[in-house]
XYZ file of C-alpha atoms in Angstrom:
466
model
C -3.291 9.308 -41.813
C -6.131 8.037 -43.711
C -6.717 9.582 -47.352
C -10.390 10.769 -46.371
C -8.953 13.491 -44.021
C -7.478 14.974 -47.510
C -11.080 15.411 -48.964
C -12.984 18.458 -48.787
C -15.633 17.125 -46.837
C -15.945 13.825 -45.598
C -19.520 11.824 -44.355
C -19.573 11.199 -40.520
C -18.306 8.383 -39.020
C -19.274 6.403 -35.836
C -16.707 4.657 -34.092
C -17.933 1.945 -31.921
C -16.341 1.180 -28.632
C -13.958 -1.281 -27.669
C -16.043 -3.124 -25.023
C -19.982 -2.586 -23.894
C -19.468 -2.978 -20.540
C -17.924 -0.649 -18.718
C -15.717 -0.861 -15.235
C -13.221 0.779 -13.093
C -10.702 0.827 -15.764
C -12.336 1.521 -18.754
C -11.034 4.603 -21.007
C -12.073 7.054 -23.660
C -11.184 4.465 -26.376
C -13.805 2.369 -24.780
C -16.691 4.387 -25.476
C -18.534 5.083 -28.874
C -17.071 8.786 -31.056
C -17.717 10.184 -34.075
C -14.946 10.989 -36.604
C -15.953 13.575 -38.522
C -13.466 16.251 -40.568
C -13.416 19.375 -42.814
C -11.067 21.581 -44.315
C -10.830 25.320 -42.500
C -11.579 26.361 -46.051
C -15.254 24.392 -46.262
C -18.181 26.629 -45.821
C -20.458 26.662 -42.393
C -23.627 26.022 -44.667
C -22.170 22.545 -45.923
C -21.506 21.383 -42.289
C -24.967 22.690 -40.906
C -26.553 20.456 -43.319
C -24.279 17.402 -42.424
C -25.730 18.652 -38.491
C -29.137 18.333 -39.589
C -29.080 15.153 -41.299
C -26.884 13.437 -38.195
C -28.762 14.907 -34.912
C -26.696 13.128 -32.367
C -23.162 14.559 -34.083
C -21.557 17.007 -31.243
C -19.401 18.601 -33.951
C -16.445 19.198 -36.820
C -12.961 18.629 -36.739
C -11.214 21.424 -38.275
C -7.840 20.620 -40.393
C -5.595 23.071 -41.143
C -5.402 23.641 -44.814
C -1.646 24.274 -45.778
C -0.247 21.048 -43.906
C 0.630 18.123 -45.389
C -0.652 15.584 -43.753
C -3.355 17.559 -42.535
C -2.982 18.736 -39.419
C -5.913 19.800 -36.593
C -6.364 23.217 -36.119
C -9.384 22.695 -33.594
C -12.760 21.658 -33.042
C -16.234 23.419 -33.928
C -19.042 22.141 -31.753
C -22.620 21.896 -32.885
C -23.609 24.113 -30.178
C -20.824 26.553 -31.058
C -22.070 26.411 -34.944
C -25.639 27.233 -33.716
C -25.335 29.926 -31.344
C -23.790 32.283 -34.415
C -26.782 33.553 -35.715
C -27.462 35.520 -32.406
C -24.368 37.310 -32.189
C -23.412 39.938 -34.608
C -22.618 39.379 -37.815
C -23.389 35.938 -36.817
C -26.123 35.259 -40.471
C -23.051 37.149 -42.687
C -20.319 34.280 -41.395
C -22.846 31.518 -41.438
C -23.545 32.480 -45.452
C -20.198 33.742 -46.514
C -17.055 32.833 -44.440
C -15.795 29.016 -43.874
C -15.644 27.191 -40.670
C -12.318 27.896 -40.001
C -13.084 31.910 -40.043
C -16.223 30.632 -37.750
C -14.175 29.016 -35.102
C -11.918 31.667 -34.733
C -14.879 33.555 -34.228
C -16.196 31.444 -31.831
C -12.597 31.721 -29.865
C -13.363 28.194 -28.057
C -10.474 26.273 -26.875
C -10.585 22.303 -27.274
C -9.760 19.911 -24.693
C -7.974 16.879 -26.294
C -7.166 14.011 -24.475
C -5.582 10.562 -25.148
C -7.617 7.882 -26.019
C -5.823 5.792 -23.263
C -7.096 7.595 -20.014
C -9.748 6.510 -17.599
C -13.113 7.826 -17.935
C -12.837 8.841 -14.661
C -9.538 11.193 -14.806
C -11.387 12.072 -18.301
C -14.671 13.409 -16.440
C -12.582 15.076 -13.190
C -10.180 16.997 -16.499
C -13.827 17.787 -18.075
C -15.420 19.208 -15.258
C -12.705 21.893 -14.667
C -13.254 23.844 -17.515
C -15.270 26.940 -17.080
C -19.013 26.897 -16.722
C -19.206 28.122 -20.251
C -17.482 25.226 -21.690
C -18.803 22.624 -19.892
C -20.950 21.512 -22.559
C -18.235 21.416 -25.247
C -17.529 17.958 -26.438
C -14.007 16.424 -26.157
C -11.384 15.518 -28.849
C -9.914 11.986 -28.419
C -6.502 11.293 -29.652
C -5.960 7.373 -30.834
C -2.422 6.067 -30.791
C 0.010 6.376 -33.500
C -0.824 3.333 -35.323
C -4.689 4.123 -35.531
C -5.792 5.004 -38.677
C -8.084 7.475 -37.493
C -6.296 9.811 -35.199
C -8.203 12.259 -33.650
C -12.719 11.442 -33.155
C -15.358 13.498 -31.490
C -16.574 12.372 -28.187
C -19.833 13.903 -26.622
C -19.685 15.411 -23.272
C -23.200 13.668 -22.821
C -21.893 10.325 -23.358
C -18.664 11.021 -20.699
C -21.554 12.356 -18.584
C -23.501 9.174 -18.477
C -20.219 6.408 -18.730
C -18.930 8.499 -15.863
C -21.795 8.467 -13.399
C -22.386 4.759 -14.766
C -18.842 3.961 -13.237
C -19.029 6.076 -10.446
C -21.999 4.198 -9.623
C -20.077 0.605 -10.327
C -17.670 2.420 -8.012
C -19.875 3.229 -5.317
C -20.945 -0.773 -5.422
C -17.671 -1.967 -4.990
C -16.630 0.046 -2.153
C -19.565 -0.906 -0.387
C -18.659 -4.430 -1.192
C -15.541 -3.722 -0.327
C -16.466 -2.115 3.027
C -18.307 -5.311 4.016
C -16.181 -7.526 3.639
C -13.490 -5.231 5.594
C -16.783 -5.563 8.308
C -16.407 -8.939 7.954
C -13.052 -9.509 8.206
C -12.930 -7.160 10.950
C -15.150 -9.579 13.116
C -13.194 -12.521 11.848
C -9.862 -11.074 13.029
C -11.755 -9.969 16.603
C -12.903 -13.084 17.336
C -9.678 -14.957 15.934
C -7.654 -12.248 18.565
C -10.265 -13.355 21.450
C -9.488 -16.874 20.865
C -5.630 -16.520 20.543
C -6.152 -14.127 23.595
C -7.825 -17.567 25.374
C -5.247 -19.993 24.116
C -2.623 -17.683 25.258
C -4.170 -16.628 28.717
C -4.686 -20.762 29.262
C -0.863 -21.170 28.535
C 0.066 -18.540 31.072
C -1.831 -20.584 33.530
C 0.253 -23.369 33.614
C 3.156 -21.350 33.060
C 2.455 -19.282 36.393
C 2.071 -22.863 38.041
C 5.456 -23.610 36.673
C 7.316 -20.567 37.256
C 5.543 -19.883 41.233
C 7.025 -23.395 42.121
C 10.548 -23.578 39.817
C 11.674 -21.040 42.924
C 10.171 -24.017 45.485
C 12.047 -26.735 43.197
C 15.645 -25.218 43.576
C 15.481 -24.603 46.793
C 13.963 -27.827 48.201
C 16.716 -29.407 45.536
C 19.692 -27.559 47.107
C 18.502 -28.418 50.649
C 18.600 -32.272 49.534
C 22.226 -31.764 47.686
C 23.045 -29.938 51.532
C 21.822 -32.407 53.368
C 23.400 -35.423 51.355
C 26.862 -33.923 51.488
C 25.707 -33.753 55.913
C 25.809 -37.471 55.359
C 29.151 -37.744 53.707
C 31.067 -36.160 56.168
C 29.743 -37.515 58.934
C 29.274 -40.615 57.691
C 32.332 -41.727 55.076
C 31.463 -45.532 55.591
C 28.844 -46.047 54.032
C 26.912 -49.520 53.196
C 27.385 -51.477 50.499
C 23.286 -51.035 49.371
C 23.790 -46.943 50.278
C 27.368 -47.299 47.440
C 25.255 -49.645 45.101
C 22.437 -47.331 45.151
C 25.088 -44.354 44.664
C 26.893 -45.548 41.286
C 23.271 -46.468 39.927
C 21.992 -43.018 39.983
C 25.428 -41.241 39.128
C 25.442 -38.963 42.155
C 28.236 -37.260 40.809
C 26.702 -36.589 37.517
C 23.123 -35.734 39.056
C 24.485 -32.917 41.684
C 26.187 -31.711 38.480
C 23.279 -31.555 36.328
C 20.299 -31.028 38.238
C 21.297 -26.664 39.087
C 21.470 -27.121 34.789
C 18.170 -28.738 34.737
C 16.511 -26.399 36.950
C 17.777 -23.325 34.887
C 17.201 -24.874 31.466
C 13.624 -25.273 33.339
C 13.063 -21.543 34.344
C 14.531 -20.171 30.978
C 11.989 -22.395 28.748
C 9.340 -21.216 31.233
C 10.372 -17.261 30.481
C 10.712 -17.765 26.739
C 7.004 -19.688 26.612
C 5.688 -16.532 29.477
C 7.020 -13.727 26.771
C 5.446 -15.759 23.739
C 2.039 -16.220 25.675
C 2.606 -12.118 26.267
C 3.540 -11.082 23.416
C 0.460 -13.409 21.709
C -1.564 -11.062 23.755
C -0.178 -7.837 22.973
C -0.513 -8.521 19.195
C -3.788 -9.801 19.547
C -5.241 -6.645 21.688
C -8.748 -5.361 20.571
C -8.332 -1.907 21.047
C -10.959 0.405 22.728
C -12.575 3.384 21.433
C -9.918 5.798 22.920
C -6.057 5.738 22.507
C -3.887 4.391 25.162
C -0.352 4.515 26.281
C 1.742 1.751 25.103
C 5.510 1.065 25.072
C 6.650 0.825 21.473
C 10.142 -1.373 22.104
C 8.184 -3.703 24.095
C 5.753 -4.431 21.121
C 8.474 -4.565 18.706
C 10.528 -7.316 20.992
C 7.289 -9.127 21.267
C 6.620 -8.971 17.348
C 9.992 -10.388 16.584
C 9.651 -12.927 19.266
C 6.600 -13.883 17.624
C 8.600 -13.942 13.974
C 11.548 -16.087 15.228
C 11.289 -18.994 13.049
C 11.067 -16.575 10.000
C 14.095 -14.701 10.782
C 16.583 -17.537 11.205
C 20.050 -16.493 9.123
C 18.962 -12.609 9.946
C 20.819 -10.488 12.079
C 18.667 -7.926 14.203
C 19.722 -4.533 15.699
C 17.782 -2.894 17.963
C 18.835 0.816 18.447
C 16.489 1.845 21.521
C 16.683 5.433 22.931
C 14.747 6.302 26.088
C 11.002 6.771 24.518
C 8.073 7.550 26.459
C 4.956 5.912 26.315
C 3.109 6.407 23.415
C -0.827 7.265 23.020
C -1.797 5.326 20.407
C -3.897 2.309 19.497
C -1.851 -0.504 19.812
C -3.582 -3.197 18.600
C -3.277 -1.663 14.937
C 0.009 -0.260 15.150
C 0.822 -4.123 16.119
C -0.412 -4.787 12.533
C 1.569 -2.439 11.255
C 4.766 -3.605 12.644
C 4.233 -6.910 11.555
C 3.355 -5.472 7.539
C 6.773 -3.950 7.430
C 8.740 -6.464 9.429
C 7.436 -9.325 7.278
C 8.520 -6.704 3.923
C 11.810 -6.791 5.114
C 12.018 -10.447 5.507
C 10.508 -11.032 2.448
C 13.367 -8.813 0.689
C 16.001 -11.043 2.899
C 15.209 -14.320 3.077
C 16.806 -15.246 -0.309
C 19.902 -13.829 0.682
C 19.554 -15.566 3.966
C 19.141 -19.196 3.108
C 21.734 -18.609 0.249
C 23.907 -17.588 2.752
C 23.318 -20.601 4.889
C 23.708 -22.860 2.001
C 27.040 -21.482 1.168
C 28.226 -21.704 4.919
C 27.336 -26.008 4.600
C 28.303 -26.521 1.322
C 30.731 -23.623 -0.267
C 32.150 -22.273 -1.848
C 30.822 -19.086 -1.731
C 30.894 -16.310 -4.729
C 31.958 -12.866 -4.466
C 28.067 -12.055 -3.880
C 27.435 -14.525 -1.225
C 30.323 -13.533 0.883
C 28.841 -10.543 1.216
C 27.295 -8.246 4.563
C 25.303 -10.817 6.287
C 21.609 -9.879 5.700
C 20.054 -7.927 8.295
C 17.546 -5.487 9.504
C 18.105 -2.618 11.778
C 15.303 -1.464 14.133
C 15.627 2.280 15.704
C 12.992 3.857 18.461
C 14.060 7.666 19.106
C 12.125 11.119 19.706
C 13.255 13.687 17.910
C 11.492 17.455 17.404
C 10.768 19.030 14.419
C 7.385 21.240 13.162
C 5.404 18.518 12.091
C 6.516 18.201 8.470
C 10.384 17.862 8.089
C 10.651 16.727 11.696
C 14.564 17.409 12.851
C 16.278 16.955 15.970
C 17.873 20.400 15.718
C 14.539 22.286 15.370
C 12.691 23.417 18.093
C 8.683 22.435 17.797
C 6.487 19.045 18.461
C 8.091 15.853 19.584
C 7.886 13.206 17.023
C 8.505 9.016 18.036
C 10.586 7.686 15.229
C 10.662 4.312 14.917
C 12.484 3.527 12.161
C 12.773 -0.335 10.417
C 15.816 -0.778 7.403
C 16.946 -3.918 5.907
C 19.927 -4.235 3.977
C 17.952 -6.083 0.910
C 18.116 -5.865 -3.006
C 16.095 -2.483 -2.891
C 13.552 -1.312 -4.797
C 13.440 0.289 -8.202
C 11.628 3.541 -8.953
C 8.825 1.829 -10.726
C 8.134 -0.779 -7.444
C 8.571 2.684 -5.262
C 6.133 4.536 -6.853
C 3.846 1.576 -7.253
C 3.895 1.248 -3.327
C 3.570 5.197 -2.925
C 0.995 5.199 -5.543
C -1.332 2.289 -2.964
C -0.974 5.388 -0.248
C -3.664 7.433 -2.276
C -7.545 6.970 -1.196
C -8.577 6.306 -4.541
C -5.650 3.484 -5.071
C -6.960 1.934 -1.598
C -10.319 1.858 -2.658
C -9.367 -0.104 -5.712
C -7.082 -2.562 -4.286
C -6.299 -2.388 -0.635
C -2.529 -3.780 0.088
C -1.035 -4.372 3.452
C 1.163 -1.168 3.209
C -1.446 0.770 2.059
C -2.932 0.082 5.242
C -0.406 0.434 7.175
C -0.297 3.875 5.744
C -3.888 4.292 6.590
C -3.240 3.749 10.613
C -0.575 5.811 11.062
C -1.560 8.700 9.063
C -5.346 8.596 9.502
C -5.516 7.347 12.409
C -2.642 8.112 14.396
C -2.091 12.146 12.556
C 1.265 10.791 11.887
C 3.688 10.046 8.852
C 4.725 7.459 6.838
C 7.634 7.382 4.742
C 9.250 4.865 2.071
C 12.983 5.146 1.669
C 14.518 2.653 -1.029
C 17.587 3.103 -3.198
C 18.158 -0.365 -5.532
C 21.040 -2.230 -4.671
C 21.477 -0.472 -1.176
C 18.158 -1.454 0.812
C 14.742 -0.122 2.086
C 13.908 1.481 4.952
C 9.940 2.413 6.261
C 9.914 5.356 8.921
C 6.999 5.723 10.846
C 6.458 9.223 12.976
C 3.708 9.661 15.852
C 3.570 12.808 18.203
C 4.058 12.998 21.288
C 1.886 14.375 23.538
C 3.972 17.369 24.967
């Protein structure tokens, strides 16, 4: 603590802020404040003279007389001191008593806030005070290494800074809203483009699919006719025998069914892929519509197939009725969660593939195979804690769990903080947007459970119309 605090009456000192330009991350330490402190036994008249010489001085810090080093005992504001004459025995106190007695007579509590507190939070705490205290200054507590441990911040300076930051925040939100609108329009245009591409893919696939049945039947008929010729014309001309050996007829008979089956499988897979693209890029209507969530999850897994190589996918699907929802937005939620799970497992999957090919494996590498479990079921509950054993409203539970490295408490809290409206306004994340879609758009719940070294689980609860 500075030596000047031990003197009887030290001159006021203006502490300049850390930076002149304020932003959303600005703290109390960034604002200018005053350091002016006296011993509690100092006469009130001496403090009044300092107030007259420094009209912007918001108050005076009172230091305890008996403590070494001096300890802060309170704050006597300019308003409290100047209002004393209108109180009973006020003039007597000002003329004869110390500032400590005047402070005790005023009986006003002091709000002390750390200098690292953001201005938005500091303003919220200052505005929560009773109406009669809203004009009182705030005591700013500085760091342990700071030579001046406390300073006085005028409530007017805090109000002005607060409104400046609110203006900045409003501008940032407006700009972000504009960016989101442009991004939404881009995504809608991209969705229409992908939907058109998927439709163009489905058209030739439909031709292949429709004609493949006839092609298989024609091939079977020709093979049957050829077998009949062989039975009734055992002695074939030399040219026919030569042609038969040239085309390898025996191999052709065995391979032709496999060929048609392979074409059938490829067409079916291409059909599912194009349908999955159409479903994922679905443009939601104004009103929600019933959708098959399990089919949507399967479609997204098909789109992510190239990324989940080496990762086991376990589906635990129970009978679930169609859910009324905005399926295009829920597809984005499922994609975000599955992408996070894949990112958490991809390193382990690559390391395991490398070990399988080159070896030898360490005990860690021989561990459980990377795995994602997807569970879809109907459960019952009261809306706050869905529980199959408790009667009440019906919910659809979609659980997506991985056996990855999990999250530390700090990482988990960081994600949970992104779910708040204010944090989403500051910095929007894919999981924060997913939380908003599930809770605000669908009236559901979005839960995160994670344990370091065990894995992570996301659970989405969507209400079912009874």
